[in-house]
Amino acid sequence: MKQDKTIDHLFRHQFGKMVSILTRIFGLSNLETIEDAVQDTFIKASIAWRDEMPENPEAWLTKVAKNRTLDLFKSIKAEKNRAQFSFNGPSSIAVSELFLDNEIEDAQLRMIFTACHETLDPRDQISFALKTISGFSNKEIASALLLKEETVKKRLHRARKSIKDNKVKFEIPVGKELNLRLDRVLEVIYLIFNEGFHSGNPELLVRMDLCGEALRLCKLLIGRTETKTSKSLALFALICFHSARLDSKTNDLQEAIAIKDQDRSKWLFPLIVMGNRAMNLAVEGGEFSVYHFEAAIVCEHLKAKRFEDTNWKAILGFYKQLQQLDPSPIHQLNIVVVLLQLKETAAAKKQLQTISPKDLERREYLYHGCLAEILAEKGQMDDAIAACTIAIELANNKTEKSFLQKRRAILMDQL
Amino acid sequence: MKEYMMIFIGDSYEDLGLSPEEMQGKMGKWFEWSNVMQEAGVLRGGHALHSEVRHVSGSKRTITDKAGSEVKELIGGYYIVEAKNMDEVVTIAEGYPDYDLGGTVEIREIMVFDR
């Protein structure tokens, strides 16, 4: 069982690499053929590894993938009447070149930019990125994004078709186009991270993979001069800061632990250091994006040795700037939460009233959770319990539900 | 240490009429060989060349286009390796997979004037 999961993880990781490399050779118009070929390699591997794992599975897979290139040359040539290409031994030199680490990174960056091409429907971009860059299966994407598998399939199909129809080139754009596309790339990475970090997906490994993928992709971006912008550095810092707390966020049963009760000694120091370093570079330009403010907020949490030491005033300031830059009901709701921490119940209530709960979509339950806290603070326990009950009903998953149920039990004790 | 170029001369697999399986096997051997050189730390680089050839020759700069199959002794590509002397490169070149297909490895020392 454990081994299966390790293999799944390895395949996920290798899939994106191989598809990207092979796409450099054969072009995006052959994406589906390439994906099938790589998938087939994995099927062969899992059969070959049934009895014994090779000592270096990654090298094993790379070797098989390299050999597959020739197959692909044959089939794609027959299919598409490719330009004359005559194969000889030295061609392997060119193929090997693409399997070098820096070339793999380049290929993967090209794939990220492809996924974020403006001709793709924004809804399809994330599914496509998870599939093609991160090697998630349709089922895993469905579970990560809380979609039906059928929907994922449709989105992937639409994305591939759009790439083909619009003859999207497998390249990193330059000039103005680069900045525009980079913005979307950062958004997509941010969304992937959020799916992993905030979703209540019961599969911890999938969640960690999502966070890990976001971190990895962002690291690729800041590893290259053209894409190492103040925004990408800030996003990288944000992801590092959040990731440092990932382990302390849930208990062994995968139930959420409130930040108040998290074991701060479990926070991963190396990630915090890495985040700090990126953040220092990110603020050099003096121009701040949403990622800067979000990172600053998490950083305040990390700075506090104990929950009681949290500088809520600073956090409130950052949320207000964030709300100004990018108005959203989620930020408004966070302002409510901070005001509650500052015991400014009246202000919290006023702020909450400006939000219409439906706008929060999947997070609507948080509205009622906050309302419960405001009511409890005012001593209206019956109403608080009622609000908490609505929150429990609206919560998306077990973790959230059980968290709220515990909270309700405490409120009931205070009756 | 000196640097040498191993120049690979031979016809394309298609022109030699290799079956897909045979090509696959050959490619596997090429990858293995480059791995061996990589692990030994002697490989410095290399390139493969497309088979279309354009010759420019004579004082009139006469241009002749040829397909790879029309060229005798077609260069397919090269590797650059580090070695003490020619003999050492000959040993490295023993791994070249295409001798049985009539292929040739031409070894040349790279000229450097800074010693």
mmCIF file with all atom_site columns, C-alpha atoms in Angstrom, chain A residues 187-287:
data_model
loop_
_atom_site.group_PDB
_atom_site.id
_atom_site.type_symbol
_atom_site.label_atom_id
_atom_site.label_alt_id
_atom_site.label_comp_id
_atom_site.label_asym_id
_atom_site.label_entity_id
_atom_site.label_seq_id
_atom_site.pdbx_PDB_ins_code
_atom_site.Cartn_x
_atom_site.Cartn_y
_atom_site.Cartn_z
_atom_site.occupancy
_atom_site.B_iso_or_equiv
_atom_site.pdbx_formal_charge
_atom_site.auth_seq_id
_atom_site.auth_comp_id
_atom_site.auth_asym_id
_atom_site.auth_atom_id
_atom_site.pdbx_PDB_model_num
ATOM 1   C CA . GLU A 1 187 ? -2.629  33.218 -10.371 1.00 0.00 ? 187 GLU A CA 1
ATOM 2   C CA . VAL A 1 188 ? -2.801  29.610 -11.459 1.00 0.00 ? 188 VAL A CA 1
ATOM 3   C CA . ILE A 1 189 ? 0.056   28.628 -9.140  1.00 0.00 ? 189 ILE A CA 1
ATOM 4   C CA . TYR A 1 190 ? -1.669  30.511 -6.329  1.00 0.00 ? 190 TYR A CA 1
ATOM 5   C CA . LEU A 1 191 ? -4.918  28.664 -7.006  1.00 0.00 ? 191 LEU A CA 1
ATOM 6   C CA . ILE A 1 192 ? -3.171  25.303 -7.100  1.00 0.00 ? 192 ILE A CA 1
ATOM 7   C CA . PHE A 1 193 ? -1.566  26.099 -3.766  1.00 0.00 ? 193 PHE A CA 1
ATOM 8   C CA . ASN A 1 194 ? -4.855  27.186 -2.232  1.00 0.00 ? 194 ASN A CA 1
ATOM 9   C CA . GLU A 1 195 ? -6.503  23.971 -3.341  1.00 0.00 ? 195 GLU A CA 1
ATOM 10  C CA . GLY A 1 196 ? -3.866  22.090 -1.432  1.00 0.00 ? 196 GLY A CA 1
ATOM 11  C CA . PHE A 1 197 ? -3.581  24.332 1.565   1.00 0.00 ? 197 PHE A CA 1
ATOM 12  C CA . HIS A 1 198 ? -7.149  25.373 2.255   1.00 0.00 ? 198 HIS A CA 1
ATOM 13  C CA . SER A 1 199 ? -9.185  22.521 0.841   1.00 0.00 ? 199 SER A CA 1
ATOM 14  C CA . GLY A 1 200 ? -10.448 19.927 3.233   1.00 0.00 ? 200 GLY A CA 1
ATOM 15  C CA . ASN A 1 201 ? -9.451  17.151 0.888   1.00 0.00 ? 201 ASN A CA 1
ATOM 16  C CA . PRO A 1 202 ? -9.190  14.072 3.082   1.00 0.00 ? 202 PRO A CA 1
ATOM 17  C CA . GLU A 1 203 ? -6.233  12.799 1.064   1.00 0.00 ? 203 GLU A CA 1
ATOM 18  C CA . LEU A 1 204 ? -3.325  14.440 2.811   1.00 0.00 ? 204 LEU A CA 1
ATOM 19  C CA . LEU A 1 205 ? -0.856  13.214 0.215   1.00 0.00 ? 205 LEU A CA 1
ATOM 20  C CA . VAL A 1 206 ? -2.797  14.819 -2.622  1.00 0.00 ? 206 VAL A CA 1
ATOM 21  C CA . ARG A 1 207 ? -2.957  18.057 -0.677  1.00 0.00 ? 207 ARG A CA 1
ATOM 22  C CA . MET A 1 208 ? 0.722   18.008 0.063   1.00 0.00 ? 208 MET A CA 1
ATOM 23  C CA . ASP A 1 209 ? 1.404   17.284 -3.576  1.00 0.00 ? 209 ASP A CA 1
ATOM 24  C CA . LEU A 1 210 ? -0.658  20.292 -4.609  1.00 0.00 ? 210 LEU A CA 1
ATOM 25  C CA . CYS A 1 211 ? 1.258   22.542 -2.226  1.00 0.00 ? 211 CYS A CA 1
ATOM 26  C CA . GLY A 1 212 ? 4.533   20.962 -3.275  1.00 0.00 ? 212 GLY A CA 1
ATOM 27  C CA . GLU A 1 213 ? 3.710   21.473 -6.940  1.00 0.00 ? 213 GLU A CA 1
ATOM 28  C CA . ALA A 1 214 ? 2.889   25.136 -6.392  1.00 0.00 ? 214 ALA A CA 1
ATOM 29  C CA . LEU A 1 215 ? 6.165   25.594 -4.527  1.00 0.00 ? 215 LEU A CA 1
ATOM 30  C CA . ARG A 1 216 ? 8.104   23.788 -7.217  1.00 0.00 ? 216 ARG A CA 1
ATOM 31  C CA . LEU A 1 217 ? 6.540   25.721 -10.096 1.00 0.00 ? 217 LEU A CA 1
ATOM 32  C CA . CYS A 1 218 ? 7.060   29.022 -8.352  1.00 0.00 ? 218 CYS A CA 1
ATOM 33  C CA . LYS A 1 219 ? 10.664  28.082 -7.674  1.00 0.00 ? 219 LYS A CA 1
ATOM 34  C CA . LEU A 1 220 ? 11.137  27.412 -11.381 1.00 0.00 ? 220 LEU A CA 1
ATOM 35  C CA . LEU A 1 221 ? 9.897   30.924 -12.092 1.00 0.00 ? 221 LEU A CA 1
ATOM 36  C CA . ILE A 1 222 ? 12.217  32.653 -9.663  1.00 0.00 ? 222 ILE A CA 1
ATOM 37  C CA . GLY A 1 223 ? 15.097  30.563 -10.924 1.00 0.00 ? 223 GLY A CA 1
ATOM 38  C CA . ARG A 1 224 ? 15.048  32.442 -14.200 1.00 0.00 ? 224 ARG A CA 1
ATOM 39  C CA . THR A 1 225 ? 15.897  36.103 -14.687 1.00 0.00 ? 225 THR A CA 1
ATOM 40  C CA . GLU A 1 226 ? 12.957  36.998 -16.954 1.00 0.00 ? 226 GLU A CA 1
ATOM 41  C CA . THR A 1 227 ? 10.390  35.523 -14.602 1.00 0.00 ? 227 THR A CA 1
ATOM 42  C CA . LYS A 1 228 ? 12.010  36.465 -11.308 1.00 0.00 ? 228 LYS A CA 1
ATOM 43  C CA . THR A 1 229 ? 9.804   39.507 -10.714 1.00 0.00 ? 229 THR A CA 1
ATOM 44  C CA . SER A 1 230 ? 8.831   41.154 -7.455  1.00 0.00 ? 230 SER A CA 1
ATOM 45  C CA . LYS A 1 231 ? 5.406   39.512 -7.770  1.00 0.00 ? 231 LYS A CA 1
ATOM 46  C CA . SER A 1 232 ? 6.732   36.006 -8.294  1.00 0.00 ? 232 SER A CA 1
ATOM 47  C CA . LEU A 1 233 ? 9.140   36.444 -5.393  1.00 0.00 ? 233 LEU A CA 1
ATOM 48  C CA . ALA A 1 234 ? 6.282   37.565 -3.157  1.00 0.00 ? 234 ALA A CA 1
ATOM 49  C CA . LEU A 1 235 ? 4.164   34.606 -4.197  1.00 0.00 ? 235 LEU A CA 1
ATOM 50  C CA . PHE A 1 236 ? 7.079   32.303 -3.506  1.00 0.00 ? 236 PHE A CA 1
ATOM 51  C CA . ALA A 1 237 ? 7.476   33.843 -0.041  1.00 0.00 ? 237 ALA A CA 1
ATOM 52  C CA . LEU A 1 238 ? 3.758   33.436 0.582   1.00 0.00 ? 238 LEU A CA 1
ATOM 53  C CA . ILE A 1 239 ? 3.843   29.772 -0.386  1.00 0.00 ? 239 ILE A CA 1
ATOM 54  C CA . CYS A 1 240 ? 6.920   29.157 1.779   1.00 0.00 ? 240 CYS A CA 1
ATOM 55  C CA . PHE A 1 241 ? 5.353   30.857 4.804   1.00 0.00 ? 241 PHE A CA 1
ATOM 56  C CA . HIS A 1 242 ? 2.094   28.953 4.456   1.00 0.00 ? 242 HIS A CA 1
ATOM 57  C CA . SER A 1 243 ? 3.835   25.651 3.765   1.00 0.00 ? 243 SER A CA 1
ATOM 58  C CA . ALA A 1 244 ? 5.894   26.044 6.918   1.00 0.00 ? 244 ALA A CA 1
ATOM 59  C CA . ARG A 1 245 ? 2.645   25.622 8.835   1.00 0.00 ? 245 ARG A CA 1
ATOM 60  C CA . LEU A 1 246 ? 1.125   22.868 6.742   1.00 0.00 ? 246 LEU A CA 1
ATOM 61  C CA . ASP A 1 247 ? 2.100   20.110 9.123   1.00 0.00 ? 247 ASP A CA 1
ATOM 62  C CA . SER A 1 248 ? 0.796   21.852 12.228  1.00 0.00 ? 248 SER A CA 1
ATOM 63  C CA . LYS A 1 249 ? -2.536  22.704 10.600  1.00 0.00 ? 249 LYS A CA 1
ATOM 64  C CA . THR A 1 250 ? -4.079  19.307 11.127  1.00 0.00 ? 250 THR A CA 1
ATOM 65  C CA . ASN A 1 251 ? -3.845  16.587 13.726  1.00 0.00 ? 251 ASN A CA 1
ATOM 66  C CA . ASP A 1 252 ? -3.167  12.914 13.094  1.00 0.00 ? 252 ASP A CA 1
ATOM 67  C CA . LEU A 1 253 ? -6.808  12.406 12.124  1.00 0.00 ? 253 LEU A CA 1
ATOM 68  C CA . GLN A 1 254 ? -6.490  15.158 9.516   1.00 0.00 ? 254 GLN A CA 1
ATOM 69  C CA . GLU A 1 255 ? -8.756  17.451 11.514  1.00 0.00 ? 255 GLU A CA 1
ATOM 70  C CA . ALA A 1 256 ? -8.091  21.156 11.285  1.00 0.00 ? 256 ALA A CA 1
ATOM 71  C CA . ILE A 1 257 ? -6.357  22.774 14.241  1.00 0.00 ? 257 ILE A CA 1
ATOM 72  C CA . ALA A 1 258 ? -7.067  26.465 14.839  1.00 0.00 ? 258 ALA A CA 1
ATOM 73  C CA . ILE A 1 259 ? -3.990  28.632 14.499  1.00 0.00 ? 259 ILE A CA 1
ATOM 74  C CA . LYS A 1 260 ? -4.434  29.416 18.182  1.00 0.00 ? 260 LYS A CA 1
ATOM 75  C CA . ASP A 1 261 ? -3.813  25.810 19.138  1.00 0.00 ? 261 ASP A CA 1
ATOM 76  C CA . GLN A 1 262 ? -1.181  24.908 16.571  1.00 0.00 ? 262 GLN A CA 1
ATOM 77  C CA . ASP A 1 263 ? 2.087   23.559 17.859  1.00 0.00 ? 263 ASP A CA 1
ATOM 78  C CA . ARG A 1 264 ? 4.404   26.340 16.761  1.00 0.00 ? 264 ARG A CA 1
ATOM 79  C CA . SER A 1 265 ? 7.459   24.184 17.287  1.00 0.00 ? 265 SER A CA 1
ATOM 80  C CA . LYS A 1 266 ? 6.267   22.102 14.316  1.00 0.00 ? 266 LYS A CA 1
ATOM 81  C CA . TRP A 1 267 ? 6.618   25.007 11.925  1.00 0.00 ? 267 TRP A CA 1
ATOM 82  C CA . LEU A 1 268 ? 9.335   24.335 9.414   1.00 0.00 ? 268 LEU A CA 1
ATOM 83  C CA . PHE A 1 269 ? 12.110  26.796 9.960   1.00 0.00 ? 269 PHE A CA 1
ATOM 84  C CA . PRO A 1 270 ? 14.003  26.253 6.664   1.00 0.00 ? 270 PRO A CA 1
ATOM 85  C CA . LEU A 1 271 ? 10.874  27.200 4.707   1.00 0.00 ? 271 LEU A CA 1
ATOM 86  C CA . ILE A 1 272 ? 10.479  30.337 6.778   1.00 0.00 ? 272 ILE A CA 1
ATOM 87  C CA . VAL A 1 273 ? 14.090  31.276 6.071   1.00 0.00 ? 273 VAL A CA 1
ATOM 88  C CA . MET A 1 274 ? 13.587  30.638 2.355   1.00 0.00 ? 274 MET A CA 1
ATOM 89  C CA . GLY A 1 275 ? 10.419  32.742 2.408   1.00 0.00 ? 275 GLY A CA 1
ATOM 90  C CA . ASN A 1 276 ? 12.152  35.578 4.236   1.00 0.00 ? 276 ASN A CA 1
ATOM 91  C CA . ARG A 1 277 ? 14.927  35.650 1.717   1.00 0.00 ? 277 ARG A CA 1
ATOM 92  C CA . ALA A 1 278 ? 12.448  35.867 -1.175  1.00 0.00 ? 278 ALA A CA 1
ATOM 93  C CA . MET A 1 279 ? 10.393  38.482 0.667   1.00 0.00 ? 279 MET A CA 1
ATOM 94  C CA . ASN A 1 280 ? 13.411  40.716 1.185   1.00 0.00 ? 280 ASN A CA 1
ATOM 95  C CA . LEU A 1 281 ? 14.038  40.667 -2.555  1.00 0.00 ? 281 LEU A CA 1
ATOM 96  C CA . ALA A 1 282 ? 10.351  41.100 -3.317  1.00 0.00 ? 282 ALA A CA 1
ATOM 97  C CA . VAL A 1 283 ? 10.019  44.398 -1.447  1.00 0.00 ? 283 VAL A CA 1
ATOM 98  C CA . GLU A 1 284 ? 13.100  45.966 -3.041  1.00 0.00 ? 284 GLU A CA 1
ATOM 99  C CA . GLY A 1 285 ? 11.122  47.484 -5.909  1.00 0.00 ? 285 GLY A CA 1
ATOM 100 C CA . GLY A 1 286 ? 8.657   49.215 -3.592  1.00 0.00 ? 286 GLY A CA 1
ATOM 101 C CA . GLU A 1 287 ? 5.667   48.121 -5.633  1.00 0.00 ? 287 GLU A CA 1
#
